[in-house]
Coordinates of C-alpha atoms and ligand atoms in Angstrom, one line a residue:
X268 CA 24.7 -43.5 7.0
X269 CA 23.4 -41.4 3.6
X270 CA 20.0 -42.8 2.8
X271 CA 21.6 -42.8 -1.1
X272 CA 24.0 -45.4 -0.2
X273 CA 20.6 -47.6 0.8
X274 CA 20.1 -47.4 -3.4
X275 CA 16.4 -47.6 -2.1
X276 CA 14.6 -48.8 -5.8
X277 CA 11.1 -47.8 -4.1
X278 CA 9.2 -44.7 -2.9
X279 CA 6.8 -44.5 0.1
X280 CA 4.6 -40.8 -0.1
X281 CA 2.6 -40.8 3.2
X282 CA 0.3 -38.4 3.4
X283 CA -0.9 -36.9 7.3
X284 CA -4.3 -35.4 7.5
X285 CA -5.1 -37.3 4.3
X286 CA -9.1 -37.2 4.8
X287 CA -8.7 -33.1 4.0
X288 CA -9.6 -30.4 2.3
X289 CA -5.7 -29.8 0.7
X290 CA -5.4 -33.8 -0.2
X291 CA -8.5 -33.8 -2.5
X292 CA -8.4 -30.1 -4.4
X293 CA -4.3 -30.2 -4.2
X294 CA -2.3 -32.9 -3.5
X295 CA -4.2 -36.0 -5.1
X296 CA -4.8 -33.8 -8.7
X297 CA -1.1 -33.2 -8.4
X298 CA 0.0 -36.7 -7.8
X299 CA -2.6 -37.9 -10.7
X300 CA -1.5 -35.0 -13.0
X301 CA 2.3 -36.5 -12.6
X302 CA 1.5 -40.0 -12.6
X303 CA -0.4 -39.3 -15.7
X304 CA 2.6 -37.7 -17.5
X305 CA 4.8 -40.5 -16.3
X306 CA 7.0 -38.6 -14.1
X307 CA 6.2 -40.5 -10.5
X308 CA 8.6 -43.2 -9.5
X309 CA 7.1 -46.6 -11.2
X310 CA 7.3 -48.4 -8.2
X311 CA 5.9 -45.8 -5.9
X312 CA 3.0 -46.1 -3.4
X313 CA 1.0 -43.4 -1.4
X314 CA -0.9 -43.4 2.1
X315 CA -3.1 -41.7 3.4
X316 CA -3.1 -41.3 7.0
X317 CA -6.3 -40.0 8.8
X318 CA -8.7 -40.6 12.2
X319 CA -11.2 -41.6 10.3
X320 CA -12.3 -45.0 10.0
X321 CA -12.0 -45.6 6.5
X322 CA -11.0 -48.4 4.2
X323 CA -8.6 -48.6 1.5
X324 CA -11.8 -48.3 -1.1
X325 CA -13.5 -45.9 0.5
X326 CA -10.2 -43.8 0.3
X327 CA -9.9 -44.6 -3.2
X328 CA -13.3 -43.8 -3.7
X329 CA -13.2 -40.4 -2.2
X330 CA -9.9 -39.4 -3.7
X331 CA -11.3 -40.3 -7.0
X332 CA -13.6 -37.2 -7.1
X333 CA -10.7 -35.0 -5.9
X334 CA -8.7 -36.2 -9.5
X335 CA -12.1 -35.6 -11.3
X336 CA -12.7 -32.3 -9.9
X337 CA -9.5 -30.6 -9.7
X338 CA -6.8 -32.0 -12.0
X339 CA -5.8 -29.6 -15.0
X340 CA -5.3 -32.8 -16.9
X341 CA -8.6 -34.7 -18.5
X342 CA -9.6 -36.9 -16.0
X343 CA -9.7 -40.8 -17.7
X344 CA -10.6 -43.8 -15.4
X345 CA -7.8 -46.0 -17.2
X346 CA -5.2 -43.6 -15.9
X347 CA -7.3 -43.5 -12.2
X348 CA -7.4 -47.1 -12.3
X349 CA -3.8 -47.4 -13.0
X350 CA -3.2 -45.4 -10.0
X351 CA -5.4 -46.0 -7.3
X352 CA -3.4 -49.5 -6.7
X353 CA -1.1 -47.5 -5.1
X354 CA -3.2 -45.6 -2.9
X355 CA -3.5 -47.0 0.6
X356 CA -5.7 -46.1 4.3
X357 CA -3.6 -46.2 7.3
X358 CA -6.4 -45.0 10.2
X359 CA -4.3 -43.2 13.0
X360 CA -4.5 -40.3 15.4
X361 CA -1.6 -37.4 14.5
X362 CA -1.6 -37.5 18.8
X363 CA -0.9 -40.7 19.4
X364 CA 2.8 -42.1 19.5
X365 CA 1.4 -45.8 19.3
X366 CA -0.4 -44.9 15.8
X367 CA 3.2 -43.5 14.5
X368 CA 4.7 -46.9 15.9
X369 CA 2.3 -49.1 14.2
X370 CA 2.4 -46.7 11.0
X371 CA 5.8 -47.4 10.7
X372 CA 5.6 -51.0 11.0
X373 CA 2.7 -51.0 9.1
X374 CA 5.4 -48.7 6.6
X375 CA 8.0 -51.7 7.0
X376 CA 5.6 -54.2 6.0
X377 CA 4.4 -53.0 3.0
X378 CA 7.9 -51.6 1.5
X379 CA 9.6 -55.1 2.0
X380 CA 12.9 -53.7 2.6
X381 CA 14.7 -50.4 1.8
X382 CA 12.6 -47.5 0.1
X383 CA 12.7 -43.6 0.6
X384 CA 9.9 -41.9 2.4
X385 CA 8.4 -38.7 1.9
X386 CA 6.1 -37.7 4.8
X387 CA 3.7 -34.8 3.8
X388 CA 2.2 -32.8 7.0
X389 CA -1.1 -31.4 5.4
X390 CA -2.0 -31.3 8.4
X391 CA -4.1 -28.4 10.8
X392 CA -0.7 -26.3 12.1
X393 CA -0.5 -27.3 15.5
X394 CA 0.3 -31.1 14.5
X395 CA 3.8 -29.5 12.5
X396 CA 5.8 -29.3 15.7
X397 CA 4.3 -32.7 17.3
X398 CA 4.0 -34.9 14.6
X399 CA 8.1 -34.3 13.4
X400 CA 9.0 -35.7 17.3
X401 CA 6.5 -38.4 17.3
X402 CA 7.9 -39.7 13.7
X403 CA 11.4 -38.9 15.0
X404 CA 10.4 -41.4 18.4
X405 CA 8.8 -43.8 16.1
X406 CA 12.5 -44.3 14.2
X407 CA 10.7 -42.5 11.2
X408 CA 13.6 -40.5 10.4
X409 CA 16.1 -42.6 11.0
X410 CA 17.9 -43.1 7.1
X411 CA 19.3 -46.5 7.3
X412 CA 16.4 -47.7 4.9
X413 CA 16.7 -44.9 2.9
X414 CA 15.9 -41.2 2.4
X415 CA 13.0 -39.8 4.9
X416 CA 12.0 -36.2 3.6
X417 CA 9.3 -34.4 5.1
X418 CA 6.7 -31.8 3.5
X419 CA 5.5 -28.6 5.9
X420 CA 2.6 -27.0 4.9
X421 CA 1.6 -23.2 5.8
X422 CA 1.7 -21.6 7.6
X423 CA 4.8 -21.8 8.9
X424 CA 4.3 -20.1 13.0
X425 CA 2.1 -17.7 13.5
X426 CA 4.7 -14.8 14.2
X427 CA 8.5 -14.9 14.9
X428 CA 8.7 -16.5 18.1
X429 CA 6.6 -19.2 16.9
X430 CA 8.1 -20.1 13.5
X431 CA 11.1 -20.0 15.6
X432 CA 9.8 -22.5 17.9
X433 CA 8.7 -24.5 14.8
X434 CA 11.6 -24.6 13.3
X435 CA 13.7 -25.7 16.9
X436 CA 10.7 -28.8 17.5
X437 CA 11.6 -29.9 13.2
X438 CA 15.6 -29.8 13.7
X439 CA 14.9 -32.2 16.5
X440 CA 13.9 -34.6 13.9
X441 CA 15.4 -33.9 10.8
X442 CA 18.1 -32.2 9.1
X443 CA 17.4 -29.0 7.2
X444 CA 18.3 -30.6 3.7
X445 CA 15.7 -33.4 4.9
X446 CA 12.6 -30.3 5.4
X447 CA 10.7 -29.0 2.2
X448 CA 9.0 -25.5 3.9
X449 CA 5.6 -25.6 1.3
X450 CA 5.0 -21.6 -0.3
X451 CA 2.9 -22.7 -3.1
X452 CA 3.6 -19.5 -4.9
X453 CA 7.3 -20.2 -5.6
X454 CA 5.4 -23.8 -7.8
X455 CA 3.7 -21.7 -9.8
X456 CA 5.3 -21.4 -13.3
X457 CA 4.6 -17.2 -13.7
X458 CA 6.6 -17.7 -10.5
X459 CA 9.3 -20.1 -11.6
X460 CA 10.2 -17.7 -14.5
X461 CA 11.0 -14.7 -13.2
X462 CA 14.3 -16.0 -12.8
X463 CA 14.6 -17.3 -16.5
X464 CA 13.4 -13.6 -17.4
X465 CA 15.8 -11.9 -15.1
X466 CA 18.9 -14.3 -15.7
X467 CA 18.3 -16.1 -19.3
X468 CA 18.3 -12.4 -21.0
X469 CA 20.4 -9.7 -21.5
X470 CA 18.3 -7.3 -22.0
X471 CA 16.8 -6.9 -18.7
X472 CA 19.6 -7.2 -15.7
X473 CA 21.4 -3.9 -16.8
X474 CA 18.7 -1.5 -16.6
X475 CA 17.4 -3.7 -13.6
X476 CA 18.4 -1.3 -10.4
X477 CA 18.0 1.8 -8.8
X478 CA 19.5 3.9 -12.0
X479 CA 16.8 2.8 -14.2
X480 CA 13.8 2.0 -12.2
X481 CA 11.2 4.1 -10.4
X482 CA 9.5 1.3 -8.3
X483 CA 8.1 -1.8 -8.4
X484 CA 5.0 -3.2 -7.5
X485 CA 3.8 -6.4 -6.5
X486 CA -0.1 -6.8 -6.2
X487 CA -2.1 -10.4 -5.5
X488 CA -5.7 -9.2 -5.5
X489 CA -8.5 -11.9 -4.6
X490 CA -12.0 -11.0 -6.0
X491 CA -13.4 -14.3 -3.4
X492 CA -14.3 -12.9 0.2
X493 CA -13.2 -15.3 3.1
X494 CA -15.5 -17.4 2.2
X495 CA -15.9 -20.5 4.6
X496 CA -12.1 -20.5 6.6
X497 CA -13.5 -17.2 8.7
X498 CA -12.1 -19.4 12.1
X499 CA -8.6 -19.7 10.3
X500 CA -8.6 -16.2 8.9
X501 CA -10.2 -14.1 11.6
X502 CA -7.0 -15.4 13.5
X503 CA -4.7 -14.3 10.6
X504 CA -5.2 -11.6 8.7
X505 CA -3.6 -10.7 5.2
X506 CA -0.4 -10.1 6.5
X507 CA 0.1 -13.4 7.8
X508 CA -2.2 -15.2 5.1
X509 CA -0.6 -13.3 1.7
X510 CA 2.5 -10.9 2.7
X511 CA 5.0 -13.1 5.1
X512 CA 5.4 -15.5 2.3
X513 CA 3.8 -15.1 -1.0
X514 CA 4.3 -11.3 -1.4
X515 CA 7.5 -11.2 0.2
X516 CA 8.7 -14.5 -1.8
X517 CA 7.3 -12.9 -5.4
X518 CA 9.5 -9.7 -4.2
X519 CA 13.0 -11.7 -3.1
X520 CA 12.9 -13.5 -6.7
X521 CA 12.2 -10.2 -8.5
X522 CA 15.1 -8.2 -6.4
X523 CA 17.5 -10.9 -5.1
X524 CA 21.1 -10.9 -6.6
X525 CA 21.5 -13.3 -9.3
X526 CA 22.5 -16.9 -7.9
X527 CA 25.5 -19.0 -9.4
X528 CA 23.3 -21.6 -10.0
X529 CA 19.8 -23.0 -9.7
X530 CA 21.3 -25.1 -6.7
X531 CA 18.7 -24.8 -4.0
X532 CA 20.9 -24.0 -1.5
X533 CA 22.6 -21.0 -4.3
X534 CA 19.0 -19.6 -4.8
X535 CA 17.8 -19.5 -1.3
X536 CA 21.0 -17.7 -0.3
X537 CA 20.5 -14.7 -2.3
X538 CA 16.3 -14.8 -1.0
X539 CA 17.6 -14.9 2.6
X540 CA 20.3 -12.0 2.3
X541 CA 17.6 -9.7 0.2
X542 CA 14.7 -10.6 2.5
X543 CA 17.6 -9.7 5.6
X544 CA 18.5 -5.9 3.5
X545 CA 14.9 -5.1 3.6
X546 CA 14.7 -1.7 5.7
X547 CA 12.3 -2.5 8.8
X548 CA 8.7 -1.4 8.0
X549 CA 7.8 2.2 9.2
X550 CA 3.8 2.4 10.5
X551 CA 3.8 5.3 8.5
X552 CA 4.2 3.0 5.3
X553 CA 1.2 0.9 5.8
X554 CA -2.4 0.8 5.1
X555 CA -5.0 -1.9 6.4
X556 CA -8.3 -2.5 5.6
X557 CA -11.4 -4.9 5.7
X558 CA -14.0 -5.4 3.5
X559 CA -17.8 -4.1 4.4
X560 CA -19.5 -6.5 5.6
X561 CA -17.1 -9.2 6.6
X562 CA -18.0 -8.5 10.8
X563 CA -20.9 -9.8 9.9
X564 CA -19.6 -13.0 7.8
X565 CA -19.9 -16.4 10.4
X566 CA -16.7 -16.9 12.3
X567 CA -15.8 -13.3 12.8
X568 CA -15.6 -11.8 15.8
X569 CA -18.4 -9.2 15.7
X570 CA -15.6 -6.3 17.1
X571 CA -12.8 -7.8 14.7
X572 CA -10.0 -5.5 13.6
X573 CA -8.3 -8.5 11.0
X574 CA -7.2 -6.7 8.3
X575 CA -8.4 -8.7 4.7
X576 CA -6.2 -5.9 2.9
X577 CA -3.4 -4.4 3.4
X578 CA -0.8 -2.7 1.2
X579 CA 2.8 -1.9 2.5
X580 CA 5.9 0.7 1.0
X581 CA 9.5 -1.5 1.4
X582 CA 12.5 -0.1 1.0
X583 CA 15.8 -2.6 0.4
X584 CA 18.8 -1.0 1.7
X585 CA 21.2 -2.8 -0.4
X586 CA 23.8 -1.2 -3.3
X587 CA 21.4 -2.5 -6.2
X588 CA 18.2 -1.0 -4.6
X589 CA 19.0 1.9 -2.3
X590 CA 16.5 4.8 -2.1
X591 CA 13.6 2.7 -4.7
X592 CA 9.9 2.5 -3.1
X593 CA 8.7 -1.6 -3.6
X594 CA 4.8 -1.5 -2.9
X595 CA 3.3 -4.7 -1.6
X596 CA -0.6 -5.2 -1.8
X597 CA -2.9 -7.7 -1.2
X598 CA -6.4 -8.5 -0.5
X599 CA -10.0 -10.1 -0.7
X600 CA -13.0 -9.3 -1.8
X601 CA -11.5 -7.0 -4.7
X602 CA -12.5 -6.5 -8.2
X603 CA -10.6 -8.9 -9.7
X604 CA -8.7 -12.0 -9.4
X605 CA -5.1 -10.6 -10.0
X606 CA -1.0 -11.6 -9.6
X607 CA 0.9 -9.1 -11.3
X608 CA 4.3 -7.7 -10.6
X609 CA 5.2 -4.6 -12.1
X610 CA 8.7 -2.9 -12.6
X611 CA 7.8 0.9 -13.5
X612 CA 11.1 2.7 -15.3
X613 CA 12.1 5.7 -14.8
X614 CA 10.6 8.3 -17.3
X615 CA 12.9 9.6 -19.9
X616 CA 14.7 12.6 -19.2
X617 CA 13.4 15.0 -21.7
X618 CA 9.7 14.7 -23.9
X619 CA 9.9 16.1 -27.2
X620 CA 7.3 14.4 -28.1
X621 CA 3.2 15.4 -27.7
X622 CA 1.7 12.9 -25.5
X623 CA -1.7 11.2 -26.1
X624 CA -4.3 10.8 -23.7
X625 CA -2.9 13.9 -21.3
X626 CA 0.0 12.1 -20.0
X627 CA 2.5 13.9 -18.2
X628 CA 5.1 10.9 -18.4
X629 CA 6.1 7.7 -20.1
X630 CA 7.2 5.1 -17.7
X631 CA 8.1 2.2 -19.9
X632 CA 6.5 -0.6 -17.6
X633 CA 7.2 -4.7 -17.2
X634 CA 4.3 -6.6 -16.1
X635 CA 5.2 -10.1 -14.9
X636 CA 1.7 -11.9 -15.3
X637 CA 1.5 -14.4 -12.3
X638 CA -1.9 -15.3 -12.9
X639 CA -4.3 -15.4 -15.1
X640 CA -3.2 -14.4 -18.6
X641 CA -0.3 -15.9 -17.3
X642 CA 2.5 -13.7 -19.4
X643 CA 4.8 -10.8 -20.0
X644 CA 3.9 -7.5 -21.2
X645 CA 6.4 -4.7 -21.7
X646 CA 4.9 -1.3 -22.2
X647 CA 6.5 1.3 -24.5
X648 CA 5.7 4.1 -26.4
X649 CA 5.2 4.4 -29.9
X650 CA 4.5 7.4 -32.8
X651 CA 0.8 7.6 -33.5
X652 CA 0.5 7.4 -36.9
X653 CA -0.1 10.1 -39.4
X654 CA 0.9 12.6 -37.0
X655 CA 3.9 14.5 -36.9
X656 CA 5.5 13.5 -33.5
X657 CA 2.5 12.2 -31.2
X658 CA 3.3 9.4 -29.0
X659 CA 1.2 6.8 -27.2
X660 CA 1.4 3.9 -25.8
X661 CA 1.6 0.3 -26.6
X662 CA 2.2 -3.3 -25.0
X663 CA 4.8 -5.8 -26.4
X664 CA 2.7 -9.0 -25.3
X665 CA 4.0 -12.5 -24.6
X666 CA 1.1 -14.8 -23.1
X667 CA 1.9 -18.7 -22.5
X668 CA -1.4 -19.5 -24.5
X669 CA 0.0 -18.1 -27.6
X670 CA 3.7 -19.3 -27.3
X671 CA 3.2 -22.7 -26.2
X672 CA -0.7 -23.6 -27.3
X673 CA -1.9 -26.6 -25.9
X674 CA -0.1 -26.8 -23.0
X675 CA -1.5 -26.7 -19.9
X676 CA 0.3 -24.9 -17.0
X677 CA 0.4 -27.5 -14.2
X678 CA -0.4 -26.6 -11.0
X679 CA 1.7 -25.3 -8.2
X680 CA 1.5 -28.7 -6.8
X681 CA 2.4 -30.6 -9.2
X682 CA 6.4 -29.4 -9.3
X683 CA 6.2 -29.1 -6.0
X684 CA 5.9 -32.7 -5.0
X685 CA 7.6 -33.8 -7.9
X686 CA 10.6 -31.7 -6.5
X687 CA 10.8 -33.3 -3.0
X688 CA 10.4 -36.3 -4.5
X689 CA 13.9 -35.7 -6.5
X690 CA 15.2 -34.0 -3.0
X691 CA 15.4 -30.4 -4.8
X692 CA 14.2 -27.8 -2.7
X693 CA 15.1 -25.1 -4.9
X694 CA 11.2 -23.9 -4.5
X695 CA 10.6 -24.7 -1.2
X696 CA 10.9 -21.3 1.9
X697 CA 14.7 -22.2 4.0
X698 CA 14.2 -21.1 8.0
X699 CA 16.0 -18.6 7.7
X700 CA 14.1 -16.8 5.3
X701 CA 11.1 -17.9 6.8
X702 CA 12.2 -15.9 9.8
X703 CA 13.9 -12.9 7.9
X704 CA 10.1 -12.7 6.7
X705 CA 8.8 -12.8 10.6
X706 CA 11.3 -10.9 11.6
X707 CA 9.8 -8.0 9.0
X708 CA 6.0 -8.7 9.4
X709 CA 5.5 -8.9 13.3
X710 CA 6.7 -5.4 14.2
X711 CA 3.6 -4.7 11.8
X712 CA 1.6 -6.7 13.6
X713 CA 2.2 -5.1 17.3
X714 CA 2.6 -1.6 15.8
X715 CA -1.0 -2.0 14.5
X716 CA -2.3 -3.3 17.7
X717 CA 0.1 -0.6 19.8
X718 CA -0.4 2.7 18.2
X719 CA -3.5 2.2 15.8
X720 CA -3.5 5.8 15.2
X721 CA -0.3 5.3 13.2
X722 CA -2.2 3.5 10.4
X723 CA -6.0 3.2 11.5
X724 CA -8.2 0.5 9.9
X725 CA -9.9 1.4 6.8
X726 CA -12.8 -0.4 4.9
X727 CA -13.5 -1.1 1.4
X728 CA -16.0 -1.6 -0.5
X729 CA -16.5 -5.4 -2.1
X730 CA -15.6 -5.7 -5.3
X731 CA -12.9 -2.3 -5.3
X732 CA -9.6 -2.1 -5.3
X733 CA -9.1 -1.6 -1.7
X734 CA -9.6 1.8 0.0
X735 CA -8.0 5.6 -1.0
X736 CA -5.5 5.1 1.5
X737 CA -3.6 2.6 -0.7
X738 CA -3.7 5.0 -3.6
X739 CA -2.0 8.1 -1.1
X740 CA 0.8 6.1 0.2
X741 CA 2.1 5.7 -3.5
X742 CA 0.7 9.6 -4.4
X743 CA 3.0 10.8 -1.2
X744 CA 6.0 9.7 -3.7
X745 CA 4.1 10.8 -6.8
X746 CA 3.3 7.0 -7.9
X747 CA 0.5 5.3 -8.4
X748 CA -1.0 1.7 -8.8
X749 CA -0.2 0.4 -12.0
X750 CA -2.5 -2.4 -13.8
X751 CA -0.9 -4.7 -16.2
X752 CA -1.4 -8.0 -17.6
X753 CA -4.6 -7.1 -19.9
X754 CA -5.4 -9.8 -21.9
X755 CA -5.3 -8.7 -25.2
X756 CA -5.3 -11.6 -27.9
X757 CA -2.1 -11.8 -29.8
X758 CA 0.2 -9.6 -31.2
X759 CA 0.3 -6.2 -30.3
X760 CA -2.0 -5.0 -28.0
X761 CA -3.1 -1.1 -26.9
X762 CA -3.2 0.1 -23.6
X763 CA -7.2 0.0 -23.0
Ligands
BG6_230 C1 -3.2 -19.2 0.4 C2 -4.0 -18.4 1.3 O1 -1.9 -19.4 0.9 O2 -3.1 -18.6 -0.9 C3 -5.4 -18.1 0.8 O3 -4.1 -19.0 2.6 C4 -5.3 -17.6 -0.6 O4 -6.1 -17.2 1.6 C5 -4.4 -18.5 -1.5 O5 -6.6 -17.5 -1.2 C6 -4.2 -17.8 -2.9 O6 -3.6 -18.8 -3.7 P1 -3.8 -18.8 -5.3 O7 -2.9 -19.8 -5.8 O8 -5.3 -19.1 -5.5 O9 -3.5 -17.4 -5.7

């Protein structure tokens, strides 16, 4: 049966591994952030499912600091108090198929009759795979009472073989249109308009290929080291942590073919068949590095080789994007907290004019400002004034502050749940591109562990940006790192 014909009027969120980390900084800021804006369902209820033995107020209690700390939105205890009615404790072990049996009854009881269910696994990895058969032997997924969607966090596998495996143990339980993959980047507004900038405008999709660009880059730089998830990290690495999703998401949405629609399925189509044209990675094209002094950090093996930064030269073998470099770099422990995408143009054929500053070029540059001063800035030149043909550059700046003031970006989150809850999941990783993503980072992986002469570790100092070996791979092709997204007040701004 299709859970719509149910006409289910009420909305079940259960939350697994509810007593964590990502429930109070993430998911109960989000939920009060929507709930305070008027966009949950009215009748909807939420709970929290956890080992620990905790009661429905101490749950409230705890979550109650999470919406003070966290949420964008001004925290106000009529709004909390409005909410937390809906917020129940169910205690129960993720390992246990009796705890999913009584969950559901315990489900059954409290909904009354026919309601759609949105699971959310913010849970530690290893429960993904698991907890989807236990709710599947539990009936859990069954859709005679309505919809049952379910919310995976990352990581998604640890390599190919793994997100593979995943992805078999979650079709054993649901349907792909019932599984919403979580990549928090693709939430994030900067994120969510590269598409209205590429697609809502004419300016930009003609001159947006291989006869007009030079390269683009794509740079999320962390100033915060590792801080206290050293066990999780020391396992990862950047590559897994940043590049198989964020980077390479950011990337598919700034070089995938336009989509016929926003349909998720339309959108995710076009990310899967870029992510599949990317060439495979040559050794050659890759630098990794760790920051000085992170051996030493708690948690990390005293010998570790994790790399906290890398940075990666792509090339898409596809009609649009044939023979352009796409550099890919990402790290912690940098100099500054920084999401920027930037689409460097290809210089003008001939100069006539004097350049300022000892510039050799004038790449007109596009910076798509992720985060923070959250914006676009195009780059152009302009005559310096009161001289006969001098030219310098300047930025054309748009920043969200100035255009829409007093909004507040929401969070990632926010859309995010809001979206599964509606059953769009336009912004949430397919499997396929999950593994189109594997498929490109694992060969990395080994190669670095096979033949580390190929691209030998580097380090960094903290608080850089990264080491010299980042800055040849782009000089080999007479590039370099481009910074963008200066925040530089309204109007007009010059290039500092
Ligand atoms: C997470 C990574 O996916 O993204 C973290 O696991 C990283 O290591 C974080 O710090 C960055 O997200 P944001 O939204 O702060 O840029």
């Amino acid at each position: 049966m299709n859970a719509s014909d149910t006409n289910a009027k009420t909305t079940t969120v259960v939350i697994f591994g509810a007593s964590g980390d990502l429930t109070q900084r993430k998911l109960i800021p989000a939920l009060y952030n929507n709930f305070k804006k008027g966009r949950l369902p009215e009748d909807i209820r939420i709970i929290g499912v956890a080992r620990r033995d905790w009661s429905d107020a101490f749950f409230r209690d705890h979550l109650r600091g999470g919406a003070k700390d966290h949420s964008a939105l001004s925290y106000d205890d009529a709004t909390w108090s409005a909410l937390e009615g809906k917020l129940h404790y169910f205690r129960g072990n993720l390992d246990s198929a009796d705890d999913y049996r009584a969950l559901h009854t315990h489900l059954n009881g409290l909904e009354g009759g026919p309601a759609n269910r949105l699971y959310y696994l913010a849970t530690a990895p290893e429960f993904y795979g698991p907890a989807c058969g236990y709710l599947a032997a539990a009936g859990m997924n069954d859709e005679t009472q309505g919809q049952r969607r379910i919310i995976i966090e990352k990581p998604f596998g640890e390599d190919l073989a793994s997100a593979q495996a995943l992805n078999g143990q979650v079709h054993e339980s649901f349907r792909e249109d019932q599984v919403y993959r979580i990549d928090h980047y693709l939430g994030k507004e900067t994120a969510q308009n590269i598409l209205f900038l590429r697609f809502a405008n004419t300016l930009f999709e003609p001159v947006w290929n291989r006869q007009y660009i030079s390269n683009i880059q794509v740079t999320v730089a962390e100033s915060v080291d590792v801080g206290h998830r050293t066990g999780y990290y020391d396992k990862a690495g950047v590559l897994r942590d940043m590049f198989q999703n964020h980077l390479l998401q950011l990337l598919a949405l700034v070089t995938m073919e336009p989509p016929a629609s926003l349909n998720a399925d339309a959108i995710r189509n076009e990310k899967a068949k870029l992510l599949g044209a990317i060439r495979p990675i040559h050794l050659g094209n890759t630098v990794r590095a760790q920051y000085e002094g992170y051996r030493a950090a708690e948690g990390v093996a005293p010998e570790s080789a994790t790399p906290t930064y890398a940075a990666l030269k792509l090339h898409i073998d596809n009609w649009r994007w044939k023979g352009i470099p796409f550099y890919l770099r990402s790290g912690k422990a940098l100099a500054e907290r920084t999401s920027t995408i930037i689409v460097e143009f290809q210089a003008p054929p001939d100069i006539m004019f004097k350049l300022s500053e000892n510039r050799s070029s004038t790449p007109n540059l596009l910076s798509i400002c992720i985060q923070p001063n959250e914006g676009v800035q195009l780059r152009f030149e302009t005559k310096v004034p009161d001289t006969v043909a001098e030219s310098h550059s300047v930025n054309m700046n748009f920043q969200y502050r100035d255009a829409f003031p007093g909004v507040t970006l929401p969070d990632a989150y926010e859309r995010l749940l809001l979206d599964a809850l509606k059953g769009d999941a336009a912004l949430f990783a397919r499997s396929d591109e999950i593994e189109a993503a594997w498929r490109l980072i694992d060969p990395v992986l080994s190669g670095w562990t096979d033949s580390p002469t190929l691209s030998p570790m580097q380090d960094y100092p903290v608080g850089s940006w990264g080491p010299v070996a980042a800055d040849e791979l782009l000089a080999k092709e007479g590039h370099v790192w481009r910074s963008g997204c200066q925040s530089c007040g309204e109007g007009l701004c010059a290039i500092p």
